[in-house]
Tab-separated table of C-alpha atoms and ligand atoms in Angstrom:
chain	number	residue	atom	x	y	z
H	1	MET	CA	69.075	111.706	-125.819
H	2	SER	CA	65.809	113.107	-127.111
H	3	LEU	CA	63.862	109.965	-126.313
H	4	GLU	CA	60.890	111.828	-124.918
H	5	LYS	CA	60.431	113.784	-128.145
H	6	GLN	CA	61.161	110.826	-130.332
H	7	GLU	CA	58.707	108.491	-128.617
H	8	SER	CA	55.953	110.777	-127.402
H	9	GLY	CA	52.598	109.533	-128.552
H	10	ALA	CA	54.074	106.538	-130.359
H	11	LYS	CA	52.006	103.443	-129.624
H	12	LEU	CA	52.849	99.852	-130.409
H	13	PRO	CA	50.735	98.027	-133.015
H	14	ALA	CA	47.281	97.460	-131.496
H	15	GLY	CA	47.493	93.677	-131.869
H	16	ILE	CA	50.269	93.502	-129.264
H	17	ALA	CA	48.089	94.683	-126.371
H	18	VAL	CA	46.139	92.088	-124.413
H	19	CYS	CA	42.499	92.318	-125.394
H	20	GLY	CA	40.438	93.240	-122.346
H	21	GLY	CA	37.049	92.157	-123.666
H	22	ALA	CA	35.025	89.716	-121.552
H	23	GLU	CA	34.979	87.232	-124.470
H	24	SER	CA	38.769	86.870	-124.778
H	25	GLU	CA	40.509	83.728	-123.504
H	26	LEU	CA	42.906	85.730	-121.332
H	27	ALA	CA	39.952	87.343	-119.560
H	28	SER	CA	38.455	83.965	-118.637
H	29	ARG	CA	38.075	82.857	-115.027
H	30	VAL	CA	38.134	79.407	-113.384
H	31	HIS	CA	34.608	79.978	-112.028
H	32	SER	CA	32.615	81.660	-114.751
H	33	GLN	CA	30.919	84.887	-113.749
H	34	PRO	CA	28.614	87.077	-115.851
H	35	PRO	CA	30.258	90.172	-117.364
H	36	HIS	CA	29.885	93.375	-115.359
H	37	ALA	CA	27.647	96.096	-116.750
H	38	TYR	CA	30.349	98.757	-116.971
H	39	ARG	CA	33.674	97.331	-115.741
H	40	THR	CA	36.123	95.345	-117.836
H	41	PRO	CA	37.433	91.997	-116.513
H	42	PHE	CA	40.864	93.496	-115.709
H	43	ALA	CA	39.340	96.518	-113.938
H	44	ARG	CA	37.418	94.028	-111.786
H	45	ASP	CA	40.650	92.176	-111.037
H	46	THR	CA	42.297	95.440	-109.978
H	47	ALA	CA	39.456	95.980	-107.514
H	48	ARG	CA	39.661	92.378	-106.260
H	49	VAL	CA	43.351	92.748	-105.483
H	50	LEU	CA	42.846	96.181	-103.870
H	51	HIS	CA	40.161	94.779	-101.580
H	52	ALA	CA	42.142	91.666	-100.615
H	53	ARG	CA	43.420	91.153	-97.075
H	54	ALA	CA	46.874	90.204	-98.392
H	55	PHE	CA	47.025	93.580	-100.149
H	56	ARG	CA	46.236	95.497	-96.955
H	57	ARG	CA	48.903	93.563	-95.084
H	58	LEU	CA	51.539	95.042	-97.438
H	59	ALA	CA	51.312	98.148	-95.237
H	60	GLY	CA	52.914	96.147	-92.434
H	61	LYS	CA	55.716	94.589	-94.458
H	62	THR	CA	59.113	96.173	-94.936
H	63	GLN	CA	60.757	96.478	-98.291
H	64	VAL	CA	64.348	97.351	-97.378
H	65	PHE	CA	64.514	98.659	-93.845
H	66	THR	CA	64.287	95.376	-91.970
H	67	ARG	CA	64.533	97.034	-88.571
H	68	LEU	CA	62.265	95.345	-86.060
H	69	PRO	CA	59.314	97.549	-85.048
H	70	ALA	CA	60.491	97.881	-81.437
H	71	GLU	CA	63.504	99.806	-82.670
H	72	GLY	CA	61.445	102.468	-84.326
H	73	LEU	CA	61.101	103.098	-88.016
H	74	SER	CA	60.607	106.454	-89.612
H	75	ASP	CA	56.986	106.891	-90.641
H	76	HIS	CA	57.802	108.120	-94.119
H	77	PHE	CA	60.047	105.335	-95.373
H	78	ARG	CA	58.385	103.094	-97.939
H	79	SER	CA	56.472	100.014	-96.924
H	80	ARG	CA	55.622	97.340	-99.454
H	81	LEU	CA	52.251	99.002	-99.847
H	82	THR	CA	53.592	102.419	-100.817
H	83	HIS	CA	56.224	100.728	-102.994
H	84	THR	CA	53.417	98.795	-104.712
H	85	LEU	CA	51.511	102.023	-105.395
H	86	GLU	CA	54.645	103.577	-106.921
H	87	VAL	CA	55.134	100.535	-109.153
H	88	THR	CA	51.485	100.786	-110.171
H	89	GLN	CA	51.839	104.426	-111.147
H	90	ILE	CA	54.892	103.686	-113.302
H	91	SER	CA	53.337	100.583	-114.862
H	92	ARG	CA	50.142	102.393	-115.840
H	93	THR	CA	52.153	105.234	-117.361
H	94	VAL	CA	54.341	102.896	-119.422
H	95	ALA	CA	51.422	100.724	-120.529
H	96	ALA	CA	49.383	103.749	-121.599
H	97	ALA	CA	52.340	105.328	-123.431
H	98	LEU	CA	52.889	102.107	-125.376
H	99	GLY	CA	49.201	101.581	-126.139
H	100	LEU	CA	49.101	98.419	-124.007
H	101	ASN	CA	46.297	97.344	-121.689
H	102	ALA	CA	46.803	99.708	-118.723
H	103	GLU	CA	44.102	97.999	-116.639
H	104	LEU	CA	45.915	94.669	-116.888
H	105	ALA	CA	49.235	96.348	-116.033
H	106	GLU	CA	47.578	97.955	-113.009
H	107	ALA	CA	46.158	94.661	-111.719
H	108	LEU	CA	49.591	93.033	-112.099
H	109	ALA	CA	51.481	95.877	-110.451
H	110	LEU	CA	49.106	95.876	-107.479
H	111	SER	CA	49.600	92.147	-106.974
H	112	HIS	CA	53.323	91.903	-107.775
H	113	ASP	CA	54.499	91.852	-104.129
H	114	ILE	CA	51.587	90.215	-102.282
H	115	GLY	CA	53.488	86.920	-102.022
H	116	HIS	CA	56.336	88.443	-100.020
H	117	PRO	CA	56.834	87.245	-96.433
H	118	PRO	CA	57.592	89.652	-93.558
H	119	PHE	CA	61.038	91.307	-93.251
H	120	GLY	CA	61.729	91.765	-96.955
H	121	HIS	CA	64.365	89.614	-98.568
H	122	ALA	CA	65.795	88.509	-95.221
H	123	GLY	CA	62.440	86.935	-94.369
H	124	GLU	CA	62.207	85.284	-97.771
H	125	LYS	CA	65.713	83.856	-97.441
H	126	ALA	CA	65.011	82.455	-93.981
H	127	LEU	CA	61.725	80.898	-95.044
H	128	ASP	CA	63.320	79.318	-98.094
H	129	ARG	CA	66.171	77.943	-96.012
H	130	ALA	CA	63.726	76.413	-93.508
H	131	LEU	CA	61.712	74.799	-96.312
H	132	ARG	CA	64.828	73.377	-98.023
H	133	THR	CA	65.371	71.074	-95.044
H	134	HIS	CA	62.009	69.534	-96.047
H	135	ASP	CA	62.880	69.314	-99.767
H	136	LEU	CA	60.653	72.302	-100.510
H	137	SER	CA	61.415	75.907	-101.432
H	138	PHE	CA	59.823	79.324	-101.135
H	139	ASP	CA	59.112	81.422	-104.222
H	140	HIS	CA	57.177	84.670	-103.765
H	141	ASN	CA	55.602	84.551	-107.234
H	142	LEU	CA	54.208	81.081	-106.644
H	143	HIS	CA	53.109	82.083	-103.171
H	144	ALA	CA	51.265	85.077	-104.651
H	145	LEU	CA	49.430	82.679	-106.956
H	146	ARG	CA	48.431	80.534	-103.951
H	147	ILE	CA	47.123	83.647	-102.201
H	148	VAL	CA	44.903	84.755	-105.080
H	149	THR	CA	43.706	81.266	-105.991
H	150	TRP	CA	43.197	79.840	-102.499
H	151	PHE	CA	44.022	81.784	-99.334
H	152	GLU	CA	41.870	84.829	-100.022
H	153	GLU	CA	38.306	83.959	-99.014
H	154	ARG	CA	35.911	86.661	-100.177
H	155	TYR	CA	33.210	84.828	-102.099
H	156	PRO	CA	30.572	82.380	-100.894
H	157	GLY	CA	30.740	80.390	-104.128
H	158	PHE	CA	34.476	79.636	-104.371
H	159	ARG	CA	37.858	80.096	-102.700
H	160	GLY	CA	40.332	82.661	-103.972
H	161	LEU	CA	39.708	85.831	-105.955
H	162	ASN	CA	38.843	84.038	-109.208
H	163	LEU	CA	41.134	86.348	-111.203
H	164	THR	CA	41.400	86.240	-114.988
H	165	LEU	CA	43.877	83.968	-116.728
H	166	ALA	CA	46.020	86.952	-117.858
H	167	VAL	CA	46.415	88.226	-114.303
H	168	ARG	CA	47.241	84.789	-112.908
H	169	GLU	CA	49.775	84.205	-115.704
H	170	GLY	CA	51.339	87.612	-115.074
H	171	ILE	CA	51.547	87.055	-111.305
H	172	VAL	CA	53.547	83.879	-111.919
H	173	LYS	CA	55.690	84.967	-114.871
H	174	HIS	CA	56.264	88.750	-114.638
H	175	SER	CA	59.806	88.419	-113.364
H	176	ARG	CA	60.969	84.971	-114.478
H	177	ASP	CA	60.092	81.937	-116.541
H	178	TYR	CA	59.088	78.518	-115.208
H	179	SER	CA	59.515	75.216	-117.010
H	180	PHE	CA	56.826	72.583	-117.325
H	181	ALA	CA	59.348	69.944	-116.216
H	182	ASP	CA	59.815	71.661	-112.849
H	183	HIS	CA	56.289	73.012	-112.483
H	184	PRO	CA	53.687	70.807	-114.176
H	185	GLU	CA	51.047	72.419	-111.929
H	186	LEU	CA	51.510	75.684	-113.879
H	187	ALA	CA	50.725	74.097	-117.270
H	188	GLU	CA	47.834	76.448	-118.078
H	189	TYR	CA	50.130	79.510	-118.007
H	190	PHE	CA	51.755	79.138	-121.463
H	191	LEU	CA	55.088	78.034	-119.996
H	192	ASP	CA	56.948	77.787	-123.291
H	193	GLU	CA	56.125	81.399	-124.166
H	194	PHE	CA	56.969	84.778	-122.670
H	195	PRO	CA	54.158	86.641	-120.922
H	196	PRO	CA	52.479	89.634	-122.625
H	197	LEU	CA	54.263	92.996	-122.432
H	198	GLU	CA	51.834	94.183	-119.743
H	199	ALA	CA	53.394	91.541	-117.457
H	200	GLN	CA	56.969	91.920	-118.719
H	201	LEU	CA	57.040	95.629	-117.935
H	202	ILE	CA	56.153	95.067	-114.252
H	203	ASP	CA	59.578	93.726	-113.378
H	204	LEU	CA	61.370	96.811	-114.718
H	205	ALA	CA	58.797	99.199	-113.263
H	206	ASP	CA	59.471	97.444	-109.932
H	207	GLU	CA	63.244	97.959	-110.294
H	208	ILE	CA	62.904	101.592	-111.358
H	209	ALA	CA	60.519	102.279	-108.458
H	210	TYR	CA	62.633	100.727	-105.737
H	211	LEU	CA	66.030	101.915	-106.959
H	212	THR	CA	64.907	105.552	-107.006
H	213	ALA	CA	62.850	105.190	-103.810
H	214	ASP	CA	65.692	103.513	-101.938
H	215	LEU	CA	68.115	106.247	-103.024
H	216	ASP	CA	65.554	108.659	-101.601
H	217	ASP	CA	65.042	106.776	-98.296
H	218	GLY	CA	68.758	105.990	-98.041
H	219	LEU	CA	69.805	109.631	-98.474
H	220	ASP	CA	66.977	110.818	-96.227
H	221	SER	CA	67.941	108.429	-93.415
H	222	GLY	CA	71.572	109.495	-93.610
H	223	ILE	CA	72.725	105.928	-94.311
H	224	LEU	CA	73.764	107.084	-97.792
H	225	ALA	CA	75.793	110.246	-98.372
H	226	LEU	CA	75.157	112.482	-101.363
H	227	ASP	CA	78.806	112.317	-102.449
H	228	GLN	CA	78.666	108.514	-102.430
H	229	ALA	CA	75.585	108.521	-104.672
H	230	ARG	CA	77.231	110.998	-107.047
H	231	GLU	CA	80.330	108.859	-107.230
H	232	ALA	CA	78.516	105.556	-107.671
H	233	SER	CA	76.026	106.608	-110.358
H	234	PRO	CA	77.077	108.702	-113.375
H	235	LEU	CA	73.387	109.237	-114.185
H	236	PHE	CA	72.645	110.550	-110.689
H	237	ARG	CA	75.706	112.821	-110.836
H	238	GLN	CA	74.802	114.183	-114.253
H	239	LEU	CA	71.177	114.886	-113.328
H	240	HIS	CA	72.148	116.276	-109.916
H	241	ASP	CA	74.435	118.739	-111.718
H	242	VAL	CA	71.556	119.673	-114.034
H	243	ALA	CA	69.236	120.216	-111.058
H	244	LEU	CA	71.893	122.238	-109.195
H	245	ALA	CA	72.437	124.470	-112.213
H	246	ARG	CA	68.707	124.947	-112.673
H	247	TYR	CA	67.985	125.645	-108.972
H	248	PRO	CA	71.229	127.008	-107.497
H	249	LYS	CA	69.500	128.521	-104.441
H	250	ALA	CA	67.166	125.650	-103.594
H	251	ALA	CA	67.557	123.575	-100.423
H	252	GLY	CA	69.782	120.531	-100.946
H	253	LYS	CA	66.935	118.161	-100.156
H	254	LEU	CA	64.746	119.661	-102.891
H	255	VAL	CA	67.591	119.429	-105.395
H	256	VAL	CA	67.869	115.723	-104.531
H	257	TYR	CA	64.108	115.263	-105.112
H	258	GLU	CA	64.442	117.055	-108.453
H	259	THR	CA	67.365	114.772	-109.320
H	260	LEU	CA	65.503	111.596	-108.399
H	261	ARG	CA	62.466	112.728	-110.382
H	262	ARG	CA	64.727	113.127	-113.414
H	263	VAL	CA	66.427	109.767	-112.777
H	264	LEU	CA	63.054	108.029	-112.639
H	265	ASN	CA	61.882	109.807	-115.784
H	266	ALA	CA	65.094	108.904	-117.604
H	267	PHE	CA	64.634	105.192	-116.828
H	268	VAL	CA	60.952	105.162	-117.757
H	269	SER	CA	61.501	107.054	-121.019
H	270	ASP	CA	64.397	104.779	-121.911
H	271	MET	CA	62.308	101.687	-121.236
H	272	ILE	CA	59.494	102.953	-123.467
H	273	GLY	CA	62.004	103.660	-126.243
H	274	GLU	CA	63.711	100.289	-125.855
H	275	VAL	CA	60.432	98.346	-126.005
H	276	HIS	CA	59.665	100.164	-129.265
H	277	ALA	CA	63.113	99.369	-130.627
H	278	ARG	CA	62.854	95.667	-129.746
H	279	VAL	CA	59.340	95.302	-131.121
H	280	ASN	CA	60.410	97.050	-134.341
H	281	ALA	CA	63.548	94.926	-134.602
H	282	ILE	CA	61.512	91.713	-134.871
H	283	GLY	CA	58.622	93.378	-136.700
H	284	ALA	CA	56.089	92.106	-134.170
H	285	THR	CA	52.496	93.195	-134.645
H	286	THR	CA	50.675	90.580	-132.568
H	287	LEU	CA	50.672	89.285	-129.002
H	288	THR	CA	51.668	85.837	-130.263
H	289	GLU	CA	54.831	87.301	-131.821
H	290	VAL	CA	55.669	89.009	-128.524
H	291	ARG	CA	55.153	85.720	-126.690
H	292	ARG	CA	57.375	83.837	-129.145
H	293	ALA	CA	60.075	86.486	-129.526
H	294	PRO	CA	63.688	85.327	-129.077
H	295	GLN	CA	63.896	87.287	-125.799
H	296	ARG	CA	61.769	89.379	-123.457
H	297	LEU	CA	60.984	92.700	-125.129
H	298	ALA	CA	60.600	94.854	-122.016
H	299	ALA	CA	64.101	96.075	-121.278
H	300	LEU	CA	66.360	99.092	-120.905
H	301	SER	CA	68.856	100.186	-123.548
H	302	THR	CA	72.435	98.994	-122.997
H	303	PRO	CA	73.704	102.319	-121.543
H	304	MET	CA	70.750	102.675	-119.185
H	305	GLU	CA	71.010	99.021	-118.182
H	306	GLY	CA	74.566	99.918	-117.122
H	307	GLU	CA	73.193	102.834	-115.083
H	308	ARG	CA	70.619	100.539	-113.464
H	309	LEU	CA	73.317	98.056	-112.477
H	310	ALA	CA	75.560	100.798	-111.089
H	311	ILE	CA	72.782	102.093	-108.811
H	312	LYS	CA	71.833	98.570	-107.781
H	313	LYS	CA	75.416	97.655	-106.937
H	314	PHE	CA	75.753	100.835	-104.904
H	315	LEU	CA	72.524	100.197	-102.976
H	316	TYR	CA	73.467	96.602	-102.226
H	317	ALA	CA	76.873	97.564	-100.898
H	318	SER	CA	75.924	100.734	-99.038
H	319	LEU	CA	72.290	100.239	-98.022
H	320	TYR	CA	70.804	96.738	-98.228
H	321	ASN	CA	73.936	95.019	-96.949
H	322	SER	CA	75.476	97.906	-95.042
H	323	PRO	CA	76.907	97.028	-91.602
H	324	GLY	CA	73.873	98.348	-89.669
H	325	GLN	CA	71.453	96.495	-91.910
H	326	GLU	CA	73.295	93.173	-91.699
H	327	HIS	CA	72.494	93.006	-88.017
H	328	GLU	CA	68.811	93.643	-88.761
H	329	HIS	CA	68.776	90.942	-91.440
H	330	GLU	CA	70.322	88.430	-89.063
H	331	ARG	CA	67.762	89.163	-86.372
H	332	ALA	CA	64.905	88.960	-88.854
H	333	GLU	CA	66.200	85.635	-90.167
H	334	GLU	CA	66.446	84.333	-86.618
H	335	VAL	CA	62.843	85.295	-85.834
H	336	VAL	CA	61.583	83.494	-88.952
H	337	ALA	CA	63.734	80.400	-88.382
H	338	GLN	CA	62.796	80.123	-84.712
H	339	LEU	CA	59.076	80.607	-85.312
H	340	PHE	CA	59.183	78.031	-88.123
H	341	ALA	CA	60.737	75.496	-85.726
H	342	ILE	CA	58.259	76.338	-82.948
H	343	LEU	CA	55.228	75.863	-85.229
H	344	MET	CA	56.640	72.659	-86.739
H	345	ALA	CA	56.964	71.248	-83.227
H	346	ASP	CA	53.528	72.467	-82.128
H	347	PRO	CA	51.160	72.943	-85.117
H	348	GLY	CA	48.299	73.525	-82.661
H	349	LEU	CA	49.638	77.077	-82.223
H	350	MET	CA	48.383	77.887	-85.736
H	351	PRO	CA	44.804	79.074	-86.353
H	352	GLU	CA	42.356	76.304	-87.239
H	353	ASP	CA	41.957	77.288	-90.883
H	354	HIS	CA	45.696	76.877	-91.332
H	355	GLN	CA	45.772	73.560	-89.457
H	356	ALA	CA	43.080	72.344	-91.845
H	357	GLN	CA	45.623	72.651	-94.714
H	358	ILE	CA	48.068	70.168	-93.188
H	359	PRO	CA	46.551	66.948	-94.660
H	360	THR	CA	46.731	68.252	-98.252
H	361	GLU	CA	49.723	70.623	-98.127
H	362	GLY	CA	51.919	68.912	-95.536
H	363	LEU	CA	53.071	70.486	-92.277
H	364	ALA	CA	56.164	72.355	-93.552
H	365	ARG	CA	54.306	74.077	-96.408
H	366	THR	CA	51.413	74.943	-94.104
H	367	VAL	CA	53.746	76.529	-91.545
H	368	ALA	CA	55.512	78.482	-94.340
H	369	ASP	CA	52.183	79.684	-95.749
H	370	TYR	CA	51.133	80.893	-92.316
H	371	ILE	CA	54.422	82.733	-91.705
H	372	ALA	CA	54.516	84.202	-95.222
H	373	GLY	CA	51.186	85.934	-94.647
H	374	MET	CA	52.339	87.732	-91.497
H	375	THR	CA	53.257	91.384	-91.189
H	376	ASP	CA	56.532	92.379	-89.515
H	377	ARG	CA	54.684	93.410	-86.365
H	378	TYR	CA	52.586	90.248	-86.157
H	379	ILE	CA	55.490	87.857	-86.547
H	380	VAL	CA	57.443	89.579	-83.758
H	381	GLN	CA	54.411	89.481	-81.445
H	382	LEU	CA	53.753	85.802	-82.114
H	383	TRP	CA	57.431	84.929	-81.807
H	384	GLU	CA	57.596	86.672	-78.420
H	385	ARG	CA	54.362	85.017	-77.264
H	386	CYS	CA	55.851	81.638	-78.210
H	387	GLY	CA	58.916	82.309	-76.080
H	388	GLY	CA	61.251	83.483	-78.854
H	389	ARG	CA	64.139	85.642	-77.785
G	1	MG	MG1	58.345	94.971	-105.775
């Protein structure tokens, strides 16, 4: 495919991008603040997320390798922080190539994982299971919204980061839709419409970033074998052959890097082309038309969607849920479940600012909020201090 040639420089109609001017509704804040002399509202939001404590804690949260810190973790595998930076790089590139608001895409990419609890998906599963026994549930998008609107305390005048409406909407809706019937508290976020493309693209940028990164970390750690990857993914095989032919004398590791670079580029270029195709297909020229389109417009083409699914299936079977990892997941789930029970039984073990939330949020939600904010290292330390074993 000559997608790169075909699409280079082609921008979407200007009316589709979210307007970043201080006067636009989507740039409005709950607590009004005067415009900045030389920074746009979304550039300010990017800075607010970057300077948030929850953002810094991403460095201590695992993405895939759920191994407990005591067992040693290679220093160059991705954390949620480095994953977030990779998603940000991809999101900015795609937004700029499409003529969308790259500053908004950057703010959304930086915040897309801040609601994740410790221990990756194992931690999320355990926290959700614990909350279900109290008729509640855990959702990382909604938790991210709680972090930016309440838990972050950085300003004397209000709680939260006071982010713009567009960033709050994107944090909630970038990866899925919520109904008013189930979530009346989210009414201000245009629940019967899709989010702008700047938010829609985050979910795919996230997938592209972690699928290629996890192939990299998986091959590097030796958990995945090169032959397995070649067999599982026709795209990987094809581009690995191209890289081998181009650099026949290069070290195997460098040929793999070259392959993964081409895989990532192929997904990103395909996504840019597919967004164009879908926007053209409905003749959209405004943000409202994107919001009211029959389906989300940020997507991969059918063949590349097949490639994405093949890589994902392979990683689930051979990496995320591989025999060694299952044991780690189980231990991580145990730590979360035990600490949840310990704190439910003795809420006085929580810091005072968390205890102060109990009257309004209820004990179970307060305990979950406290646990969700922890890094992998902190939760293990606290669990051990509380007698967990
Ligand atoms: Mg992510």
